[in-house]
XYZ file of C-alpha atoms in Angstrom:
521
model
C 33.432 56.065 5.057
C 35.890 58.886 3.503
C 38.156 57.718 6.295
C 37.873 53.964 6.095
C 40.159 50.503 4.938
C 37.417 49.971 2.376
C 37.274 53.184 0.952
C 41.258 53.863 1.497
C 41.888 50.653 -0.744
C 39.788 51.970 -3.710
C 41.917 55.053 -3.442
C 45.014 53.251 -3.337
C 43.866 51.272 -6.432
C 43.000 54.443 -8.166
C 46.322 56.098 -7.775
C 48.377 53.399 -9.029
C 47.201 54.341 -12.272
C 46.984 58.579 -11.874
C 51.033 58.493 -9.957
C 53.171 55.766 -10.878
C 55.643 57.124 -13.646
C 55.134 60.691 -12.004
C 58.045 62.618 -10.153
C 57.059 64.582 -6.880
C 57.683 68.311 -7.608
C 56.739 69.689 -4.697
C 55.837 68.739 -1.237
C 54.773 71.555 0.833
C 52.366 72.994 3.594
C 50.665 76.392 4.384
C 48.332 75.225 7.208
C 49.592 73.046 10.064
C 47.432 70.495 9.773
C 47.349 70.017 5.988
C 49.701 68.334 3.878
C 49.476 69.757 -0.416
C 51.839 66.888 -2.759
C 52.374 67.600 -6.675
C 53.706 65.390 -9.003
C 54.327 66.396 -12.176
C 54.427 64.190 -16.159
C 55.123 65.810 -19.156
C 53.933 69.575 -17.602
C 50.779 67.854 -16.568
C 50.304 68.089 -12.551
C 48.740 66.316 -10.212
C 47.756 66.844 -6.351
C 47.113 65.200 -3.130
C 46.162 66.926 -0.321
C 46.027 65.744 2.732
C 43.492 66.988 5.704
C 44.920 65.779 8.928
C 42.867 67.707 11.927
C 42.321 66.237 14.960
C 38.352 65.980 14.118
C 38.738 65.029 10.823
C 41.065 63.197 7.965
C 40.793 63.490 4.821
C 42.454 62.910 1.532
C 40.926 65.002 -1.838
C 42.519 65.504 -5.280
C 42.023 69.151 -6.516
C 41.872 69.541 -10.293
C 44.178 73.073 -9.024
C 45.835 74.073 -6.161
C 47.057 77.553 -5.849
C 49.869 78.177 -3.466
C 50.024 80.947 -1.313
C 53.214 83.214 -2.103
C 53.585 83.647 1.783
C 53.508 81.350 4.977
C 54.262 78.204 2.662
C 57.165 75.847 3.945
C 58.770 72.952 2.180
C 58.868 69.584 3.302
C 59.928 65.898 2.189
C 62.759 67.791 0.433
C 64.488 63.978 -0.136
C 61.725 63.285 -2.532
C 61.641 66.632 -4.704
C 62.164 65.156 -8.463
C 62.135 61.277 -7.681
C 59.465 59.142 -9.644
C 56.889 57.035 -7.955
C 57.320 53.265 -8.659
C 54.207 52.057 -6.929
C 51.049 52.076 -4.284
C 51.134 49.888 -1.073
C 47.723 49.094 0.130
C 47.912 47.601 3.821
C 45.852 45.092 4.674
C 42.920 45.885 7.047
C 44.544 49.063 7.950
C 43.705 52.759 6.965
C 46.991 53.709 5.586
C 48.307 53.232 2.353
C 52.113 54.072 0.624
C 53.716 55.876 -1.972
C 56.908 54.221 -3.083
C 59.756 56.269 -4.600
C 62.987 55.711 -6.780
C 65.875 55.286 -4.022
C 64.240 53.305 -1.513
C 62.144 55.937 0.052
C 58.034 55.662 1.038
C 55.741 58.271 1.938
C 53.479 56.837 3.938
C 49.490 58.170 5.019
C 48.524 56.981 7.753
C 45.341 58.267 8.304
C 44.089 57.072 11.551
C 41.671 59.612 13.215
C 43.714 61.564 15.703
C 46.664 60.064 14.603
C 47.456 60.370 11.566
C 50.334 61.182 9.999
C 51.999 61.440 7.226
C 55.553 59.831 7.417
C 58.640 59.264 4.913
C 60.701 56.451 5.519
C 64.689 55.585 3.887
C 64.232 52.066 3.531
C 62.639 50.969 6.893
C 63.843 53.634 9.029
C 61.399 57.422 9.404
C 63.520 60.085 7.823
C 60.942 62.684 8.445
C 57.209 63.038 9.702
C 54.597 65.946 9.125
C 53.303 66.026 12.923
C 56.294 65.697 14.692
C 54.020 65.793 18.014
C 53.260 61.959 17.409
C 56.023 60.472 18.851
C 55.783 57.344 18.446
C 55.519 57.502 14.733
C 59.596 57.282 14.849
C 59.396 53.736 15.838
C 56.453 52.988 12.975
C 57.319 50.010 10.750
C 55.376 49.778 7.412
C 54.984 45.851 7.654
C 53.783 46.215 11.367
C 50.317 47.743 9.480
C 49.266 44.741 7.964
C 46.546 43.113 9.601
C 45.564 40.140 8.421
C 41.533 39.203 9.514
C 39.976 35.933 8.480
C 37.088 35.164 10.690
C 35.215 32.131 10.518
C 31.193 31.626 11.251
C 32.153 30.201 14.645
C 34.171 33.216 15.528
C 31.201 35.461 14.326
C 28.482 33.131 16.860
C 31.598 33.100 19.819
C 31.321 37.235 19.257
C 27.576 36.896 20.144
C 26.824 37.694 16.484
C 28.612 41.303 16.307
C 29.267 42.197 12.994
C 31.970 44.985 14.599
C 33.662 42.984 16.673
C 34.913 40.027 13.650
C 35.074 42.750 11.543
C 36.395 46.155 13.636
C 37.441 47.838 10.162
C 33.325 47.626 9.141
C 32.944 51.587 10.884
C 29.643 53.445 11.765
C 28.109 53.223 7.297
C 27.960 49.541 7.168
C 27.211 48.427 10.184
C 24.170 51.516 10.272
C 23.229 49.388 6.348
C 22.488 46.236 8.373
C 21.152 47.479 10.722
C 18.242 49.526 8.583
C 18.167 45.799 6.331
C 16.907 44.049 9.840
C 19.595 42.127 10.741
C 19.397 41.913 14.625
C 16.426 39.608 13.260
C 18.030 37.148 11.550
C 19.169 33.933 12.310
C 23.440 33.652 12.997
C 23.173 32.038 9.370
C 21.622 34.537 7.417
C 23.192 37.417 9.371
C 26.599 35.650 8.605
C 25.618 35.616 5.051
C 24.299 39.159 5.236
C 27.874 40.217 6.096
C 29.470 38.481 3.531
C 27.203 40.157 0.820
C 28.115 43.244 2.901
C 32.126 42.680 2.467
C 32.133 41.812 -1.020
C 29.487 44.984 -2.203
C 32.274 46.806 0.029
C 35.258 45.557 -1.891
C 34.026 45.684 -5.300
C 31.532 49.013 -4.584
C 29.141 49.600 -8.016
C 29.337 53.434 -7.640
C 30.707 56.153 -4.766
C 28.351 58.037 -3.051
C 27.872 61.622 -1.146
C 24.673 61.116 1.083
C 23.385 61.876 4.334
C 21.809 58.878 5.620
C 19.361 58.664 8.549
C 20.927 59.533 11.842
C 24.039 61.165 10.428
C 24.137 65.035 10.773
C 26.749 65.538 8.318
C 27.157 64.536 4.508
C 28.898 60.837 4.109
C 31.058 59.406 2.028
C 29.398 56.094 1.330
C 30.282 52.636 -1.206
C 26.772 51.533 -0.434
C 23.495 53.536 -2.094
C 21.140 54.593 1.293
C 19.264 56.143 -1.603
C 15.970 54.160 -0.484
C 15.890 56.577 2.691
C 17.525 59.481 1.875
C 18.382 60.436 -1.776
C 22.427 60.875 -2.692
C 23.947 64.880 -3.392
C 26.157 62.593 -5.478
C 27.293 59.792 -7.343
C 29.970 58.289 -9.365
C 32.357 55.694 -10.608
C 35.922 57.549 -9.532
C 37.174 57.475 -6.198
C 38.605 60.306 -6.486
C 36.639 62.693 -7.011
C 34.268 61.024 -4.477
C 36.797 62.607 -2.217
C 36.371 65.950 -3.793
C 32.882 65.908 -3.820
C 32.728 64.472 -0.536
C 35.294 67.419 0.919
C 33.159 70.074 -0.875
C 29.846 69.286 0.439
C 31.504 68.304 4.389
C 33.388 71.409 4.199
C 30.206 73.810 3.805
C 28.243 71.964 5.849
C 30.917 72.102 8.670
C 31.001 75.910 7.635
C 26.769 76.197 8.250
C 27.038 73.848 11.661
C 29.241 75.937 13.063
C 28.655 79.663 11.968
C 25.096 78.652 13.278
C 26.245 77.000 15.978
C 28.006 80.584 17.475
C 25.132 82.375 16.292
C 22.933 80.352 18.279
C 25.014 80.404 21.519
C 25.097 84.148 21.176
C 21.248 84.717 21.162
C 20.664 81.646 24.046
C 22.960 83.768 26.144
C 21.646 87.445 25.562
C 18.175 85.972 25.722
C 18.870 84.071 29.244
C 21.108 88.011 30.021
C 17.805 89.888 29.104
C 15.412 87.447 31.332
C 17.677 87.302 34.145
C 17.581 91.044 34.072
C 13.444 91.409 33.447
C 13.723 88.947 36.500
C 15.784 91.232 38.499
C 14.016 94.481 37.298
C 10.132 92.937 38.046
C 11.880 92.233 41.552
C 13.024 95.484 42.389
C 10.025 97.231 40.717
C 7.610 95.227 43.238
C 9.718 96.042 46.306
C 9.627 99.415 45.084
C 5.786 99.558 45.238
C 5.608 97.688 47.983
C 7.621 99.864 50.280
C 6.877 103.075 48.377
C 5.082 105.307 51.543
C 6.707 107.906 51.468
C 4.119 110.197 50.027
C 1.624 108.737 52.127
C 3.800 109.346 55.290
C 4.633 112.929 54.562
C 0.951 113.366 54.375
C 0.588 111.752 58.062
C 3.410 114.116 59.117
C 2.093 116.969 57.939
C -1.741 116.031 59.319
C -0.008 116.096 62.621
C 2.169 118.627 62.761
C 0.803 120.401 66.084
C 1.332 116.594 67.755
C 4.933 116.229 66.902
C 7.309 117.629 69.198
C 10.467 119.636 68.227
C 14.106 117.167 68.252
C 11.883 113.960 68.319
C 13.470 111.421 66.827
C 10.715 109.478 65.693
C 7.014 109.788 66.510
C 3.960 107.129 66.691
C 1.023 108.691 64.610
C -2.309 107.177 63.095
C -2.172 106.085 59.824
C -5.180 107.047 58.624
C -4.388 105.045 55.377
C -4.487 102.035 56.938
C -6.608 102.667 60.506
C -3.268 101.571 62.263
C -0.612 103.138 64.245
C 2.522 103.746 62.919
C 6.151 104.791 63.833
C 8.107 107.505 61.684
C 11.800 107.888 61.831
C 12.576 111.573 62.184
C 15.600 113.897 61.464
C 15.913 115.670 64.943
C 17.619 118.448 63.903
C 14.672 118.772 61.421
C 11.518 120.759 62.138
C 8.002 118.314 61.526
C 7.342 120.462 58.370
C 10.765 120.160 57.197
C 10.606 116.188 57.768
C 7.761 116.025 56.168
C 9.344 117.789 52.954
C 12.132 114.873 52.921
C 9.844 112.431 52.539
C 8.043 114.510 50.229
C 10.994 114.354 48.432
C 12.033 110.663 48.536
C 8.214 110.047 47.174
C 8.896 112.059 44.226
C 12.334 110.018 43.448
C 10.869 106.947 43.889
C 8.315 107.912 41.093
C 11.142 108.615 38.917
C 12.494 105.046 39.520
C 9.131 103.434 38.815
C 9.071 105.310 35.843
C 12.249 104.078 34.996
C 12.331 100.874 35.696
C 8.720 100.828 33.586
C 10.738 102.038 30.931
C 13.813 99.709 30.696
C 11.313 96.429 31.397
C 9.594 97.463 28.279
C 12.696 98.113 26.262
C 13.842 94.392 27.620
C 10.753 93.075 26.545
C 10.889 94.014 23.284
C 14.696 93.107 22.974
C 13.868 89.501 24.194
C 10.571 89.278 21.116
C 13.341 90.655 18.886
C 15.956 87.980 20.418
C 13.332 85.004 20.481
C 12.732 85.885 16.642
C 16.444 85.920 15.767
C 16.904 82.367 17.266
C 13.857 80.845 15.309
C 15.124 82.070 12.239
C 18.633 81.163 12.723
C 17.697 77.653 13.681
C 15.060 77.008 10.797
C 18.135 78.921 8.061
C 19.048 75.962 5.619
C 22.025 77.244 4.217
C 25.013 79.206 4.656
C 24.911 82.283 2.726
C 20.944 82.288 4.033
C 22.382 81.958 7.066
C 25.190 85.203 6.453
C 22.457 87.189 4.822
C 20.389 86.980 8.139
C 22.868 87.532 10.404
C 24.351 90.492 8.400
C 20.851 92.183 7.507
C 20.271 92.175 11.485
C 23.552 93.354 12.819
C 24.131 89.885 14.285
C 27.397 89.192 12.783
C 30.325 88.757 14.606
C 32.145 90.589 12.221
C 30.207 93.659 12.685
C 30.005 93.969 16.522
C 31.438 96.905 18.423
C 31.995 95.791 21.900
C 29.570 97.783 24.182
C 29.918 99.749 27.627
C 27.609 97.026 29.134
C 29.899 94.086 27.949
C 33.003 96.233 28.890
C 31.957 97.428 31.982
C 29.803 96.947 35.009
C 26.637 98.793 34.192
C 24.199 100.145 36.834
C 21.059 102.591 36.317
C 19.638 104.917 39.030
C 16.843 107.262 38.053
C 17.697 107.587 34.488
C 21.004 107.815 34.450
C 23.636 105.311 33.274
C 26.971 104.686 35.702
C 29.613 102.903 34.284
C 32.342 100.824 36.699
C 35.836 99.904 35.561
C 37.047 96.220 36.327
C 40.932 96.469 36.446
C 43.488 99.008 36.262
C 43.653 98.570 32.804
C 39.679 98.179 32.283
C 39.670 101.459 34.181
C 41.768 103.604 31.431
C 39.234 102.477 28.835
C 36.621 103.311 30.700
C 38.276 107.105 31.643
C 40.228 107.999 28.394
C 37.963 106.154 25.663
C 34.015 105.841 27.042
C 33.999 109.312 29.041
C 33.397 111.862 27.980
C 34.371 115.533 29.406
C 30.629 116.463 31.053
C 30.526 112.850 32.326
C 30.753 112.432 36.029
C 33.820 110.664 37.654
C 34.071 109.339 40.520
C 37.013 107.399 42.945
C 37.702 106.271 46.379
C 39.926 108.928 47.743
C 43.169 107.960 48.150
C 42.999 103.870 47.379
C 42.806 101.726 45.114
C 39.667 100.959 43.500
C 37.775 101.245 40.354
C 36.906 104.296 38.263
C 33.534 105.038 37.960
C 31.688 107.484 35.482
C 27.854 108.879 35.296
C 26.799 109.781 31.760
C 26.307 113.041 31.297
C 22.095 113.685 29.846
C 22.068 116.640 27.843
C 20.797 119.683 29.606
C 20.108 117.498 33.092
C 22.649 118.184 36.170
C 22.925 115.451 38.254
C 20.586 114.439 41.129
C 22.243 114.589 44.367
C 21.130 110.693 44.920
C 22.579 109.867 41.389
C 25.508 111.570 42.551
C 25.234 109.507 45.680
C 24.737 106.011 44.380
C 27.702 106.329 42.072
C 30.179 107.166 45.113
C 28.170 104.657 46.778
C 29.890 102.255 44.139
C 33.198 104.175 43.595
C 33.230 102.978 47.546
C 32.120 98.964 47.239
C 34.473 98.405 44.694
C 37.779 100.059 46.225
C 40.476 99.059 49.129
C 37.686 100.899 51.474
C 34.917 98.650 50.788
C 34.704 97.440 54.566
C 34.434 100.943 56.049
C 31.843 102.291 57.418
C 32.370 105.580 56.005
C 34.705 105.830 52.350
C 35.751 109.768 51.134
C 34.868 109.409 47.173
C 36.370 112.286 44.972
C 33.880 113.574 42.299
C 34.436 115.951 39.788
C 33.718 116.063 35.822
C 35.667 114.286 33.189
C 36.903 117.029 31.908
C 39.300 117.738 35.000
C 41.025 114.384 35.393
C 43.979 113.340 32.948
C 46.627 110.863 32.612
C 49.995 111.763 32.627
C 52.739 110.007 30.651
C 54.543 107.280 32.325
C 51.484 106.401 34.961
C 50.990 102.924 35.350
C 47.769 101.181 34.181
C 44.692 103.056 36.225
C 46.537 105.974 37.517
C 45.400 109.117 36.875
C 45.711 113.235 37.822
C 42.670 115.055 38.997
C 43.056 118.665 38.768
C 39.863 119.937 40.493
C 37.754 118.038 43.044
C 34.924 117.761 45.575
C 34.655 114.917 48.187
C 31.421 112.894 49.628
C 31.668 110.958 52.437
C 29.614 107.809 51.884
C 28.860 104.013 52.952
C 30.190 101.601 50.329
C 26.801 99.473 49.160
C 26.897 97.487 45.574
């Protein structure tokens, strides 16, 4: 109710006493959607402030405001040093005015995504806060009254809505009836009921802070939901109601939506980390599936005297199996020499297994350690709990270094790590910033395309197929990526610079081999 007629009017009340005989010293903002007012009697000061953000209006009273020395502009310089005479309270409405020696008003209007703040020279807008509101230049103060005087028959003709005869009541009062049972009633005693409602509303016994049932936040309330859910405060002043009330939102606001990002983090590098188990489990299985190539060298070579020089493939009997089976040959190959190939594509593909073995279990344990984070982050009940957490797990935001796999496109192929730029400029990162000079680099001769780098392993030189793969890459992701066949320079880090005055991507490569490969992803 912080933003309600009801609660506005007690406001208004109170300030007739804490402003009239005051003179405005200052009127001034140092964020765009807040509004900071001092008035000043006998070196005694006095502020308003004024919270006017799309999502959320407020109005609290600090006891001290402390304004920055930078990024602070004046406004409502016509009022600097006049007194205020006196508080208009308009009916039904959620605005309220401060009236000023010379014929000027400030006026808060403080409704929801509209509000505004708005000083007037007699009845015509001298100046406004959010300018973007347009039609606040043809605002009339009198226009806000609203008088509202239903009778019972206008309550029974509204099918007994309490809203609708009464559209200032707002989600707090009209959640009270509901949790006293009065859909049950008769019209007479819900009538009734309402009028007990409005007068407890205009002549409130205390302010509370509370969070009733079915309200995420904390609440400003002029009604005690203390039987369900026990007050974080309560008082007699208005005022600092507001305080309180701005305190406590503000915090909570904080929590929601620190946790909020941290949660949307984890949910999307847990659902990264299953959709690459899912992927990885995939690929592992068609691995083992297809993986024959040991057991068809061993065919080859149990049949050597049968397999004729040049053939280009040969029908043998796989003794694994009791089945015949056909094996592609290299016919400028001897049958021994065949054999060793796919002697030799068997022992890469038991690298890759053990690879791929290797990263799933990494993955695994990442998504435990991700499934952990998100319980604790949504049981934390507080923010600095909250902060703590997130710090003492390297899960702040604040504390992030970007990584090559959020930077880059990221592939693996037996062991090693291969690295693909995303844009010109994406691509000078990746050359001048995440390679180093034993890395491998890699580019589609000639085009345009991205650059693409093989981390160097200490003491390892790179596998011809590594070496492959990456150019297989450098080729998918250039101008050549249709061709059947794509030239792909390769050559070490160390040889390729970037000369001043090159535009974004362009580099100089000094020494150089070339492969001649098919572009595949």
């Amino acid at each position: 109710m912080h933003n309600s007629y009801y609660y506005i009017r007690q406001v208004s009340a109170a300030l007739v006493g804490r402003l009239v005989g005051r003179r405005l010293d200052a009127a001034f903002t140092q964020d765009r959607d807040e509004l900071v007012l001092t008035f000043l009697s006998d070196n005694d000061l006095f502020f308003v402030r004024a919270v006017l953000k799309n999502d959320f209006v407020c109005l609290t009273f600090p006891a001290v405001f402390h304004r920055a020395r930078k990024n602070s502009v004046e406004l409502f310089a016509d009022l600097n040093g006049l007194a205020v005479t006196g508080i208009v309270q308009y009916e039904n409405d959620r605005s309220f005015a401060v009236k000023f020696e010379n014929d000027r008003l400030l006026l808060f209007k403080l409704h929801g995504n509209r509000a505004n703040v708005l000083l007037y020279t007699g009845d015509t807008v001298a100046e406004l806060f959010q300018n973007n509101i347009a039609a606040d230049w043809e605002l009339r103060p009198d226009s806000l009254h609203r008088p509202l005087d239903p009778t019972f028959d206008d309550f029974v003709r509204s099918g007994c809505r309490p809203a609708v005869v009464y559209p200032t009541l707002g989600k707090l009062p009209l959640a009270w009836l509901e949790q006293d049972g009065f859909a049950g009633f008769s019209p007479e005693t819900q009538w009734q009921r309402l009028q007990n409602l409005l007068e407890t509303l205009a002549h409130p016994s205390a302010f509370y802070v509370t969070r009733p049932p079915g309200f995420a936040l904390p609440e400003l309330s002029l009604l005690p939901f203390d039987e369900v859910g026990k007050a974080q405060w309560q008082g007699d002043d208005p005022l600092e109601a507001a305080n309180q009330f701005y305190g406590r939102r503000a915090r909570e606001d904080t929590f929601a939506r620190e946790q909020g990002q941290a949660l949307a983090k984890l949910e999307k590098r847990r659902k990264q980390t299953e959709n690459y188990l899912a992927k990885t489990y995939e690929k592992l299985d068609a691995l083992l599936a297809e993986a024959r190539h040991e057991q068809t060298a061993n065919i080859l070579m149990a049949n050597l005297h049968q397999i004729p020089e040049g053939a280009e493939s040969v029908e043998l009997h796989d003794f694994y199996h009791d089945r015949p089976v056909r094996i592609k040959m290299k016919k400028e190959l001897s049958p021994q020499k065949n054999a060793e190939v796919y002697y030799r594509k068997a022992k890469n593909e038991k690298i890759e297994v053990a690879v791929l073995e290797k990263s799933i279990a990494q993955k695994e344990t990442e998504l435990t350690g991700t499934n952990r984070h998100l319980a604790a982050v949504q049981t934390a009940q507080d923010l600095k709990t909250l902060r703590n957490y997130l710090k003492d797990n390297s899960l702040s935001d604040t504390e992030t270094v970007p990584q090559p796999q959020d930077l880059f496109r990221r592939y693996e192929h037996m062991g090693f790590e291969i690295l693909v730029g995303k844009n010109a400029k994406n691509n000078d990162l990746l050359t001048r910033e995440y390679a180093w000079k034993e890395d491998l680099w890699l580019h589609a001769k000639d085009v345009s395309g991205s650059h693409v780098v093989v981390k160097y392993q200490s003491g390892k030189p790179f596998p011809e197929p590594v070496v492959e793969r990456a150019a297989q890459l450098a080729a998918f992701f250039s101008k050549r990526k249709h061709d059947t066949l794509c030239p792909v320079t390769v050559t070490p880090r160390k040889y390729v610079r970037k000369a001043k005055g090159l535009p974004d991507g362009a580099v100089i490569v000094d020494k150089e081999k070339v492969v001649l490969v098919e572009p595949r992803e």
